Amino acid sequence: MTLSIISTVPTASELQSYKIIAEVASSNQQWRKVGGGGSNESIVATILSVMLLARELGISPMQAISGGINNIQGKFEISARLMNQLIRKHGHKLAIKMNTDQICMIWTQRKDTGEIHEEKYTIEEAIRSGLVKPGSAWQKVPTDMLFARCISRLA
């Protein structure tokens, strides 16, 4: 049996390419948000960090900085869209059983163990957690927000 270990440390030329992409991306107002503000050097460094995390997850740098990975108060979070994609990419099964503005239910089956699980998230839980606030996405697009919470809980 042969073990294959993928290095999480990029080669020097790879790192240089990532730095160039981060510098170019930092000139785009949308992608600067990924950098979290601060000096241009800080923004480039944060965008570079997001791209290196993406590399470890097996996704493209542009997919990561285009909303796949978000910088939320200095903590990198994978978007619900990317979670959905990665779960499916790795061969696990997902079925959205219900997704309304009141509840989201997702069924899954793991590829490796065959384990079956169903997860749900309700608007009542979001209200109890203090997530539903005037003008928030929870009021504007509750179906999307319930899906995001449900899939992150499931993942």
Short mmCIF file of C-alpha atoms in Angstrom, two decimals:
data_model
loop_
_atom_site.label_atom_id
_atom_site.label_comp_id
_atom_site.label_asym_id
_atom_site.label_seq_id
_atom_site.Cartn_x
_atom_site.Cartn_y
_atom_site.Cartn_z
CA MET A 1 0.00 0.00 0.00
CA THR A 2 1.35 3.42 -0.95
CA LEU A 3 0.45 6.52 1.01
CA SER A 4 0.27 9.72 -0.98
CA ILE A 5 0.77 12.89 1.01
CA ILE A 6 -0.09 16.13 -0.72
CA SER A 7 2.06 18.95 0.53
CA THR A 8 0.12 21.89 1.89
CA VAL A 9 3.21 24.05 1.45
CA PRO A 10 3.32 25.54 -2.04
CA THR A 11 6.51 25.61 -4.09
CA ALA A 12 8.33 28.93 -4.37
CA SER A 13 7.07 29.51 -7.92
CA GLU A 14 3.53 28.60 -6.89
CA LEU A 15 3.68 31.01 -3.97
CA GLN A 16 4.95 33.77 -6.27
CA SER A 17 2.01 33.16 -8.63
CA TYR A 18 -0.43 33.34 -5.73
CA LYS A 19 1.15 36.60 -4.55
CA ILE A 20 0.74 38.13 -8.01
CA ILE A 21 -2.92 37.08 -8.12
CA ALA A 22 -3.48 38.50 -4.61
CA GLU A 23 -1.90 41.83 -5.61
CA VAL A 24 -4.06 42.07 -8.73
CA ALA A 25 -7.17 41.04 -6.79
CA SER A 26 -6.49 43.69 -4.16
CA SER A 27 -7.09 46.39 -6.77
CA ASN A 28 -10.70 45.19 -7.24
CA GLN A 29 -13.13 46.80 -4.77
CA GLN A 30 -15.18 43.61 -4.34
CA TRP A 31 -12.15 41.46 -3.62
CA ARG A 32 -10.68 44.08 -1.27
CA LYS A 33 -13.60 43.21 1.04
CA VAL A 34 -12.12 39.71 1.37
CA GLY A 35 -9.00 41.43 2.70
CA GLY A 36 -10.98 42.91 5.57
CA GLY A 37 -9.73 46.47 5.26
CA GLY A 38 -6.56 48.04 6.55
CA SER A 39 -3.43 48.76 4.57
CA ASN A 40 -2.99 47.49 1.04
CA GLU A 41 -0.24 45.17 2.31
CA SER A 42 -2.64 43.72 4.89
CA ILE A 43 -5.36 43.24 2.27
CA VAL A 44 -2.94 41.44 -0.08
CA ALA A 45 -1.75 39.21 2.78
CA THR A 46 -5.33 38.28 3.74
CA ILE A 47 -6.33 37.56 0.13
CA LEU A 48 -3.20 35.40 -0.17
CA SER A 49 -4.18 33.53 3.00
CA VAL A 50 -7.65 32.86 1.60
CA MET A 51 -6.13 31.52 -1.61
CA LEU A 52 -3.76 29.24 0.31
CA LEU A 53 -6.68 27.89 2.33
CA ALA A 54 -8.51 27.29 -0.96
CA ARG A 55 -5.49 25.38 -2.25
CA GLU A 56 -5.69 23.06 0.76
CA LEU A 57 -9.40 22.53 0.10
CA GLY A 58 -8.76 21.77 -3.58
CA ILE A 59 -10.58 24.77 -5.01
CA SER A 60 -9.34 27.52 -7.29
CA PRO A 61 -8.07 30.80 -5.85
CA MET A 62 -10.59 32.82 -7.84
CA GLN A 63 -13.48 30.68 -6.64
CA ALA A 64 -12.33 31.29 -3.08
CA ILE A 65 -12.07 35.07 -3.31
CA SER A 66 -15.25 35.35 -5.37
CA GLY A 67 -17.43 34.41 -2.42
CA GLY A 68 -16.40 30.83 -1.75
CA ILE A 69 -14.45 31.78 1.37
CA ASN A 70 -15.42 34.84 3.37
CA ASN A 71 -13.43 36.83 5.90
CA ILE A 72 -15.88 37.41 8.75
CA GLN A 73 -14.29 39.49 11.48
CA GLY A 74 -10.88 38.00 10.76
CA LYS A 75 -12.11 34.39 10.63
CA PHE A 76 -12.28 32.55 7.32
CA GLU A 77 -15.64 30.86 6.71
CA ILE A 78 -16.62 28.64 3.80
CA SER A 79 -19.82 29.78 2.07
CA ALA A 80 -22.89 27.55 1.98
CA ARG A 81 -22.56 27.38 -1.82
CA LEU A 82 -18.99 26.07 -1.51
CA MET A 83 -19.91 23.62 1.28
CA ASN A 84 -22.63 22.21 -0.97
CA GLN A 85 -20.17 21.89 -3.84
CA LEU A 86 -17.43 20.26 -1.76
CA ILE A 87 -19.80 17.76 -0.15
CA ARG A 88 -21.00 16.67 -3.59
CA LYS A 89 -17.50 16.77 -5.12
CA HIS A 90 -16.33 14.24 -2.55
CA GLY A 91 -19.11 11.84 -3.52
CA HIS A 92 -21.49 12.30 -0.61
CA LYS A 93 -25.17 12.45 -1.51
CA LEU A 94 -27.42 15.38 -0.64
CA ALA A 95 -31.13 15.87 -1.14
CA ILE A 96 -32.96 19.03 -0.18
CA LYS A 97 -36.17 17.68 1.34
CA MET A 98 -37.74 21.05 2.13
CA ASN A 99 -36.63 24.66 1.81
CA THR A 100 -39.17 27.35 2.62
CA ASP A 101 -39.04 30.63 4.51
CA GLN A 102 -39.86 28.64 7.69
CA ILE A 103 -37.70 25.51 7.52
CA CYS A 104 -34.91 23.85 5.60
CA MET A 105 -34.38 20.08 5.72
CA ILE A 106 -31.48 18.34 3.98
CA TRP A 107 -30.89 14.58 3.76
CA THR A 108 -27.39 13.19 3.26
CA GLN A 109 -25.60 9.91 2.87
CA ARG A 110 -21.85 9.66 3.41
CA LYS A 111 -19.88 8.02 0.62
CA ASP A 112 -17.33 6.43 2.94
CA THR A 113 -19.52 4.90 5.66
CA GLY A 114 -22.98 4.91 4.09
CA GLU A 115 -24.27 6.72 7.19
CA ILE A 116 -27.56 8.53 6.58
CA HIS A 117 -28.44 11.76 8.33
CA GLU A 118 -31.11 14.42 8.02
CA GLU A 119 -30.58 17.95 9.29
CA LYS A 120 -32.97 20.85 9.69
CA TYR A 121 -32.89 24.50 10.63
CA THR A 122 -35.99 26.57 11.33
CA ILE A 123 -36.81 30.26 11.38
CA GLU A 124 -37.79 29.81 15.03
CA GLU A 125 -34.21 28.74 15.82
CA ALA A 126 -32.88 31.77 13.97
CA ILE A 127 -35.21 34.07 15.93
CA ARG A 128 -34.19 32.49 19.26
CA SER A 129 -30.53 32.92 18.28
CA GLY A 130 -31.07 36.63 17.59
CA LEU A 131 -30.26 36.32 13.89
CA VAL A 132 -33.48 37.80 12.52
CA LYS A 133 -33.08 41.57 12.71
CA PRO A 134 -34.80 44.42 10.86
CA GLY A 135 -33.37 44.81 7.36
CA SER A 136 -31.18 41.71 7.66
CA ALA A 137 -30.83 38.98 5.06
CA TRP A 138 -32.90 36.84 7.43
CA GLN A 139 -35.87 39.10 6.69
CA LYS A 140 -35.08 39.63 3.00
CA VAL A 141 -34.16 36.07 1.93
CA PRO A 142 -35.00 33.67 4.76
CA THR A 143 -35.03 30.64 2.46
CA ASP A 144 -31.40 31.25 1.47
CA MET A 145 -30.34 31.90 5.05
CA LEU A 146 -32.07 28.76 6.34
CA PHE A 147 -30.34 26.71 3.64
CA ALA A 148 -26.95 28.19 4.60
CA ARG A 149 -27.43 27.39 8.30
CA CYS A 150 -28.80 23.93 7.58
CA ILE A 151 -25.99 22.89 5.24
CA SER A 152 -23.31 24.28 7.55
CA ARG A 153 -24.82 22.32 10.42
CA LEU A 154 -24.89 19.23 8.24
CA ALA A 155 -21.31 19.72 6.98
#
